[in-house]
Coordinates of N, CA and C in Angstrom, one line a residue:
D1 N 123.8 100.3 92.1 CA 124.7 101.3 91.9 C 124.3 102.6 92.8
S2 N 124.9 103.2 93.3 CA 124.6 104.4 94.1 C 125.1 106.0 93.0
G3 N 125.5 105.7 92.0 CA 125.9 106.7 91.3 C 126.5 107.5 92.0
G4 N 127.5 107.3 92.7 CA 128.5 108.1 93.4 C 128.2 108.6 94.3
R5 N 126.7 108.5 95.0 CA 126.0 109.9 95.7 C 126.8 109.2 97.4
G6 N 127.1 107.9 97.6 CA 127.2 107.5 99.1 C 125.7 107.0 99.6
M7 N 125.9 107.0 100.8 CA 124.5 106.8 101.3 C 123.6 107.9 101.5
S8 N 122.0 107.8 101.1 CA 121.4 108.8 101.0 C 120.3 108.8 100.8
N9 N 119.3 109.2 101.5 CA 117.6 109.0 101.3 C 117.1 110.0 100.4
I10 N 116.7 109.6 99.2 CA 116.1 111.0 98.3 C 114.9 111.2 98.1
V11 N 114.5 112.4 98.2 CA 113.0 112.1 97.7 C 112.9 113.2 96.4
Y12 N 112.2 112.4 95.2 CA 112.0 112.6 94.2 C 110.8 112.7 93.8
I13 N 110.0 114.2 93.8 CA 108.4 114.1 93.9 C 108.0 115.4 92.8
A14 N 106.7 115.2 92.3 CA 106.3 116.2 92.1 C 105.4 116.9 92.5
T15 N 104.9 118.3 92.6 CA 103.9 119.0 93.7 C 103.2 120.2 92.6
S16 N 101.8 120.4 93.1 CA 101.2 121.4 92.4 C 102.2 122.6 93.2
L17 N 102.1 124.1 92.5 CA 102.5 125.2 92.6 C 102.2 125.3 94.2
D18 N 101.0 124.9 94.8 CA 100.8 125.8 96.3 C 101.1 124.1 97.2
G19 N 102.1 123.3 96.8 CA 102.3 122.3 97.7 C 102.0 120.8 97.8
Y20 N 101.0 120.7 97.2 CA 100.2 119.5 97.0 C 100.7 118.2 96.0
I21 N 100.6 117.2 96.5 CA 101.5 116.0 95.6 C 100.4 115.1 95.4
A22 N 99.1 115.7 95.8 CA 97.9 114.7 95.6 C 96.9 115.5 95.6
R23 N 95.4 115.1 95.2 CA 94.2 115.3 95.7 C 93.8 115.1 96.8
K24 N 92.9 115.4 97.5 CA 92.6 115.0 98.7 C 92.2 113.2 99.1
D25 N 91.7 112.8 97.9 CA 91.4 111.7 97.6 C 92.4 110.7 97.2
G26 N 93.8 111.6 96.7 CA 95.1 110.8 96.9 C 95.0 110.9 95.3
S27 N 94.0 111.0 94.2 CA 94.1 111.2 92.9 C 95.4 112.3 92.1
I28 N 96.3 111.5 91.5 CA 97.3 112.6 90.8 C 96.9 112.7 89.3
D29 N 95.3 112.5 89.0 CA 94.9 112.8 87.6 C 95.7 114.0 86.8
W30 N 95.9 115.0 88.0 CA 96.6 116.3 87.4 C 97.9 116.1 86.7
L31 N 98.6 115.4 87.1 CA 99.8 114.9 87.2 C 99.9 114.7 85.1
R32 N 98.6 113.7 84.9 CA 99.0 113.1 84.1 C 98.8 114.0 82.7
E33 N 98.4 115.5 83.2 CA 98.3 116.4 82.3 C 99.3 117.5 81.7
I34 N 100.6 116.7 82.2 CA 101.7 117.8 82.2 C 101.9 117.6 80.5
P35 N 102.4 118.8 80.0 CA 102.4 118.9 78.4 C 103.7 118.1 78.0
N36 N 103.6 117.6 76.9 CA 105.1 116.2 76.8 C 105.3 116.0 75.6
P37 N 105.4 117.2 74.8 CA 105.6 116.6 73.2 C 106.8 115.9 72.8
H38 N 107.5 115.5 73.9 CA 108.7 114.7 73.5 C 108.9 113.6 74.3
N39 N 107.8 113.1 75.2 CA 107.7 112.1 75.3 C 108.5 111.7 76.2
S40 N 109.0 113.0 77.0 CA 110.2 113.0 78.2 C 109.9 111.9 79.4
D41 N 110.8 111.7 80.1 CA 110.4 111.4 81.3 C 111.2 112.4 82.6
F42 N 111.5 113.3 82.0 CA 111.4 114.6 82.8 C 112.9 114.5 83.9
G43 N 113.9 113.3 83.4 CA 115.1 112.7 84.2 C 114.6 111.9 85.0
F44 N 113.4 111.3 84.9 CA 113.7 110.3 86.2 C 114.3 109.2 86.1
N45 N 114.6 108.8 84.8 CA 115.1 107.1 84.7 C 116.7 107.8 85.3
E46 N 117.0 108.6 84.8 CA 118.8 109.1 84.9 C 118.5 109.0 86.7
F47 N 117.5 109.5 87.3 CA 117.4 109.5 88.7 C 117.5 107.9 89.0
M48 N 116.9 107.3 88.4 CA 116.6 106.0 88.9 C 118.0 105.4 88.9
E49 N 118.5 105.5 87.6 CA 119.8 104.9 87.5 C 120.8 104.7 88.7
G50 N 120.3 105.8 89.9 CA 121.4 106.0 90.7 C 121.0 105.6 92.3
V51 N 119.7 104.8 92.2 CA 118.9 104.7 93.4 C 119.0 102.8 93.1
D52 N 119.4 102.9 94.5 CA 119.5 101.2 95.2 C 118.4 100.2 95.2
A53 N 117.3 101.5 96.0 CA 115.5 100.6 96.6 C 115.1 101.7 96.1
I54 N 113.8 101.3 96.4 CA 112.4 102.5 96.7 C 112.0 102.2 98.5
I55 N 111.3 103.0 99.1 CA 111.0 102.9 100.0 C 109.5 103.6 100.0
M56 N 108.4 103.2 99.8 CA 107.3 103.9 99.8 C 106.4 103.6 100.7
G57 N 105.3 104.5 100.8 CA 104.0 104.0 101.7 C 102.9 103.2 101.2
R58 N 101.9 102.7 102.1 CA 101.3 101.6 101.2 C 100.1 102.7 100.3
N59 N 100.0 103.8 100.5 CA 99.1 104.3 99.5 C 99.6 104.7 98.2
T60 N 101.0 105.0 98.3 CA 101.6 105.1 97.4 C 101.7 104.0 96.6
F61 N 102.2 102.8 97.1 CA 102.0 101.5 96.3 C 100.9 101.2 95.6
E62 N 99.8 101.8 96.2 CA 98.3 101.2 95.9 C 98.2 102.2 94.4
T63 N 98.6 103.6 94.3 CA 98.6 104.3 93.4 C 99.2 103.9 92.3
V64 N 100.7 103.1 92.7 CA 101.2 102.8 91.5 C 100.7 101.3 90.9
L65 N 100.2 100.3 91.8 CA 99.5 99.3 91.0 C 98.5 99.8 90.3
S66 N 98.0 101.3 90.3 CA 96.7 101.2 89.2 C 97.8 101.6 87.7
F67 N 98.6 101.8 87.8 CA 99.3 102.4 86.7 C 99.3 101.1 85.4
N68 N 99.5 101.5 84.3 CA 99.6 100.3 83.1 C 100.7 99.5 83.3
E69 N 102.1 99.6 83.8 CA 102.8 98.4 83.7 C 103.6 99.0 85.3
W70 N 104.3 98.0 85.9 CA 105.0 98.3 86.7 C 106.6 99.0 86.4
P71 N 106.7 99.9 86.9 CA 107.6 101.1 86.5 C 109.2 101.0 87.4
Y72 N 109.3 99.9 88.1 CA 110.4 100.2 88.9 C 111.3 98.5 88.4
S73 N 112.4 98.9 88.1 CA 113.2 97.6 88.2 C 114.2 97.4 89.4
K74 N 114.5 98.0 90.4 CA 115.1 98.4 91.6 C 113.9 97.7 92.8
P75 N 114.9 97.3 93.6 CA 113.6 96.6 95.2 C 113.1 97.9 95.5
V76 N 111.4 97.2 95.7 CA 110.5 98.0 96.2 C 110.1 97.7 97.8
F77 N 110.4 98.1 98.5 CA 109.7 98.3 99.8 C 108.6 98.8 100.3
V78 N 107.6 98.3 100.6 CA 106.4 98.9 101.1 C 106.1 99.3 102.5
L79 N 106.2 100.4 103.1 CA 105.9 100.7 104.6 C 104.3 100.3 104.8
S80 N 103.9 99.7 105.7 CA 102.5 99.8 106.2 C 102.5 98.4 107.2
R81 N 101.8 99.0 108.3 CA 101.4 98.5 109.3 C 100.1 97.3 108.9
S82 N 99.2 97.8 108.4 CA 98.0 96.9 107.5 C 97.9 96.3 106.9
M83 N 99.0 96.4 105.9 CA 99.2 95.2 104.4 C 99.2 94.0 105.0
K84 N 98.8 92.7 105.0 CA 99.3 91.5 105.4 C 100.2 91.0 104.3
S85 N 99.7 91.0 103.2 CA 100.2 90.5 102.0 C 100.4 91.5 100.4
L86 N 101.0 91.3 99.5 CA 100.8 91.7 98.5 C 100.0 91.3 97.3
P87 N 99.5 91.8 96.7 CA 98.8 91.3 95.5 C 99.3 90.2 94.9
S88 N 98.4 89.5 94.1 CA 98.9 88.6 93.4 C 99.9 88.7 92.1
G89 N 100.8 88.2 92.2 CA 102.2 88.9 91.0 C 102.9 89.8 91.4
Y90 N 103.1 90.3 92.7 CA 103.8 91.3 93.0 C 105.0 90.9 94.3
A91 N 104.5 90.0 94.6 CA 105.8 89.3 95.6 C 107.0 89.3 95.1
C92 N 107.4 89.0 93.7 CA 108.6 89.3 93.2 C 109.2 90.4 93.3
K93 N 108.2 91.7 93.0 CA 108.5 93.2 92.8 C 108.7 93.7 94.0
A94 N 107.5 93.7 95.0 CA 108.1 94.5 96.2 C 108.4 93.5 97.6
E95 N 108.3 94.1 98.9 CA 108.3 93.7 99.9 C 107.4 94.4 101.1
I96 N 106.7 93.8 102.1 CA 106.0 95.0 102.9 C 107.3 94.9 104.1
V97 N 107.4 96.1 104.7 CA 108.3 96.3 106.0 C 107.6 97.0 106.9
Q98 N 107.8 96.9 108.1 CA 107.5 97.8 109.1 C 108.2 98.1 110.1
G99 N 108.3 98.9 111.1 CA 108.9 98.9 112.2 C 110.0 100.6 112.3
D100 N 110.8 100.5 112.8 CA 111.6 101.4 113.0 C 112.7 101.7 111.9
L101 N 112.2 103.2 111.9 CA 112.8 103.5 110.1 C 114.1 103.4 110.1
K102 N 114.6 103.9 111.6 CA 116.8 104.0 111.6 C 117.1 102.6 111.4
L103 N 116.3 101.7 111.5 CA 117.1 100.3 111.7 C 116.4 99.6 110.3
L104 N 115.4 100.3 109.7 CA 115.2 99.4 108.7 C 116.2 100.1 107.6
I105 N 116.4 101.4 107.7 CA 117.7 102.1 107.1 C 119.2 101.1 106.9
E106 N 119.3 100.9 108.3 CA 120.7 100.7 108.5 C 121.0 98.8 107.9
S107 N 119.9 98.2 107.7 CA 119.5 96.9 107.6 C 119.8 96.9 105.9
L108 N 118.8 97.6 105.4 CA 119.2 98.0 103.9 C 120.7 98.5 103.6
N109 N 120.8 99.4 104.0 CA 122.5 99.8 103.7 C 123.9 98.8 103.8
R110 N 123.2 97.9 105.0 CA 124.2 96.4 105.4 C 124.1 95.6 103.8
N111 N 123.0 95.5 103.3 CA 122.8 94.7 102.5 C 123.1 95.2 100.9
G112 N 123.5 96.6 101.0 CA 124.3 97.1 99.9 C 123.2 97.9 99.3
L113 N 122.2 98.2 99.9 CA 121.3 99.4 99.5 C 121.6 100.6 100.1
K114 N 122.2 101.4 99.5 CA 122.6 102.5 100.3 C 122.2 104.1 99.8
T115 N 121.4 104.1 98.7 CA 121.1 105.5 98.1 C 119.5 105.1 97.9
L116 N 118.2 105.3 98.8 CA 116.9 104.7 98.6 C 116.3 106.4 98.4
Y117 N 115.5 105.9 97.6 CA 114.5 106.8 96.9 C 112.9 106.7 97.6
I118 N 112.6 108.0 98.5 CA 111.5 107.9 99.6 C 110.8 108.5 99.1
D119 N 109.4 107.6 98.7 CA 108.1 108.0 98.2 C 107.0 108.3 99.0
G120 N 106.1 109.0 99.1 CA 105.1 108.7 99.7 C 104.3 109.8 100.6
G121 N 103.2 110.7 101.0 CA 103.7 111.8 101.8 C 103.9 111.6 103.2
K122 N 103.0 110.3 103.5 CA 103.0 110.0 105.0 C 104.6 109.4 105.2
T123 N 104.8 109.0 104.2 CA 106.5 107.9 104.4 C 107.5 109.4 104.5
I124 N 107.2 110.2 103.5 CA 108.3 111.3 103.7 C 108.4 112.2 104.9
Q125 N 107.1 112.3 105.4 CA 106.7 113.1 106.8 C 107.2 112.4 107.5
S126 N 107.1 111.0 107.6 CA 108.2 110.0 108.7 C 109.3 110.3 108.8
F127 N 110.0 109.9 107.5 CA 111.2 110.7 107.5 C 111.8 111.6 108.1
L128 N 111.3 112.9 107.6 CA 111.8 114.1 107.7 C 111.4 114.5 109.2
E129 N 110.7 113.8 110.1 CA 110.5 113.9 111.2 C 112.0 113.4 112.1
L130 N 112.3 112.6 111.4 CA 113.8 111.5 112.2 C 115.0 112.5 111.2
H131 N 114.8 113.0 110.7 CA 116.2 113.7 110.0 C 116.4 112.9 109.3
L132 N 115.8 111.9 108.4 CA 116.3 111.0 107.3 C 116.4 111.1 106.2
I133 N 116.2 112.2 105.7 CA 116.2 112.9 104.4 C 117.1 113.5 104.1
D134 N 118.4 113.1 102.9 CA 119.1 113.9 102.7 C 119.2 114.8 101.6
E135 N 118.3 114.1 100.7 CA 118.3 115.3 99.4 C 116.9 115.1 99.1
F136 N 116.4 116.1 98.1 CA 115.1 116.7 97.3 C 115.5 116.9 95.8
F137 N 114.7 116.2 95.2 CA 114.2 116.8 93.9 C 112.7 116.8 93.5
I138 N 112.4 118.3 93.6 CA 111.0 119.1 94.0 C 110.5 119.3 92.4
T139 N 109.5 118.8 91.9 CA 109.4 119.6 90.2 C 108.0 120.2 90.6
R140 N 108.2 121.6 90.5 CA 106.8 122.3 90.6 C 106.0 122.4 89.2
L141 N 104.7 122.2 89.1 CA 103.8 122.2 88.2 C 102.9 123.1 88.4
P142 N 102.6 124.1 87.4 CA 102.0 125.5 87.2 C 100.5 125.3 87.6
V143 N 100.1 124.4 89.0 CA 98.8 124.3 88.7 C 98.8 124.6 90.3
L144 N 97.4 125.4 90.8 CA 96.7 125.5 92.0 C 95.7 124.3 92.0
L145 N 96.2 123.8 93.1 CA 95.2 122.4 93.2 C 93.9 123.1 94.8
G146 N 94.7 124.0 95.6 CA 93.6 124.8 96.7 C 93.3 123.6 97.5
S147 N 93.5 122.5 97.7 CA 93.7 121.2 98.9 C 94.0 120.0 98.3
G148 N 94.3 119.3 99.0 CA 95.1 118.0 99.5 C 95.7 117.4 100.3
I149 N 96.6 116.6 99.5 CA 98.2 115.9 100.4 C 99.2 116.9 100.5
S150 N 99.4 117.5 101.1 CA 100.5 118.4 101.5 C 102.1 117.6 101.6
L151 N 103.0 118.0 100.9 CA 104.4 117.4 101.1 C 105.0 117.8 102.0
F152 N 104.5 118.4 102.7 CA 105.4 119.2 103.6 C 104.4 119.5 104.5
A153 N 103.5 118.6 105.7 CA 102.8 119.0 106.2 C 103.0 119.8 107.5
E154 N 102.6 120.3 108.6 CA 102.8 120.9 109.9 C 103.7 119.5 110.5
S155 N 105.0 120.3 110.8 CA 106.0 119.3 111.4 C 106.8 119.8 112.5
P156 N 106.9 119.3 113.5 CA 108.0 119.8 114.8 C 109.3 120.1 114.3
V157 N 110.0 119.8 112.8 CA 111.0 119.9 112.4 C 111.5 120.8 111.8
E158 N 112.7 121.4 111.8 CA 112.8 122.5 110.6 C 114.1 122.4 110.2
L159 N 114.4 122.4 108.9 CA 115.2 121.4 108.1 C 116.1 122.4 107.3
K160 N 117.2 122.7 107.6 CA 118.0 124.0 106.9 C 118.4 122.9 105.3
L161 N 118.6 123.5 104.3 CA 118.6 123.1 102.8 C 119.6 123.8 102.4
E162 N 120.5 123.2 101.1 CA 121.6 124.2 100.5 C 120.7 123.7 98.8
H163 N 120.7 124.9 98.4 CA 120.1 124.7 97.1 C 121.5 124.2 96.2
I164 N 120.8 123.6 95.4 CA 121.8 122.8 94.2 C 121.7 123.3 92.8
K165 N 120.5 123.1 92.4 CA 120.2 123.2 91.0 C 118.8 123.5 90.9
T166 N 118.4 124.5 89.8 CA 116.7 124.8 89.5 C 116.9 124.4 87.7
E167 N 116.1 124.1 87.3 CA 116.3 123.8 85.9 C 114.5 123.7 85.6
V168 N 114.4 124.6 84.5 CA 113.0 124.5 83.6 C 112.7 123.5 82.7
I169 N 111.8 123.0 83.0 CA 111.7 121.8 81.9 C 110.2 121.9 80.7
N170 N 110.5 122.1 79.6 CA 110.0 122.3 78.5 C 108.7 123.6 78.9
N171 N 109.5 124.7 79.5 CA 109.0 125.8 79.8 C 107.5 125.5 80.0
Y172 N 107.5 124.6 81.3 CA 106.4 124.3 82.2 C 107.0 123.8 83.7
L173 N 107.9 122.7 83.5 CA 108.0 122.4 85.0 C 109.1 123.3 85.9
V174 N 109.4 123.5 86.6 CA 110.4 124.2 87.7 C 110.8 122.9 88.6
K175 N 112.2 122.4 88.6 CA 112.5 121.0 89.0 C 113.6 121.6 90.1
S176 N 113.7 121.5 91.0 CA 114.7 122.2 92.1 C 115.5 121.0 92.9
H177 N 116.6 120.8 93.0 CA 117.5 119.8 93.8 C 118.2 120.7 94.9
Y178 N 117.9 120.1 96.1 CA 118.3 120.5 97.3 C 119.0 119.5 98.2
R179 N 119.9 119.7 99.0 CA 120.8 118.8 99.7 C 120.4 119.5 101.4
R180 N 120.6 118.3 102.3 CA 120.4 118.7 103.7 C 121.9 119.4 104.2
N181 N 122.0 120.7 104.7 CA 122.7 120.7 105.5 C 123.0 120.0 106.8
C182 N 124.4 119.6 107.2 CA 124.4 118.9 108.4 C 124.3 119.6 109.5

């Protein structure tokens, strides 16, 4: 169910205040330090209810493999040119894909997967360069990492966005929703 959104490719991600999604080595340990006295998911499950599938890069997939349990009930597509097979036990949980992103999206849309969650730094940047991101949910943490993997690396693309909503969560996180202006 696409939650009434229609067809869209959505980024839902956390960044440091200085715009990094991970440390240089890919570590996201700083995300695990978020104060969470009510054991909240900060709106992630509600977001996921409106998503049909997830497209992520290989590095993000490898990070997800380190979690205690598989966090997704939706189909997961892993973009990778180097990965030839999935680790044991993940064949029913994910599929390796590659090739033209526009053709991939068209194929997924034809198969009823219309609202896609795009995750991973390089993957998001590749989609951005092709103007394939429709919405952003960016949650900023009051942490300055100083360096790392930037959400928005230098890009030849200029994108105009419309601000939809910003909310402060637990007096700590600032979550903003933006939609691309066509």
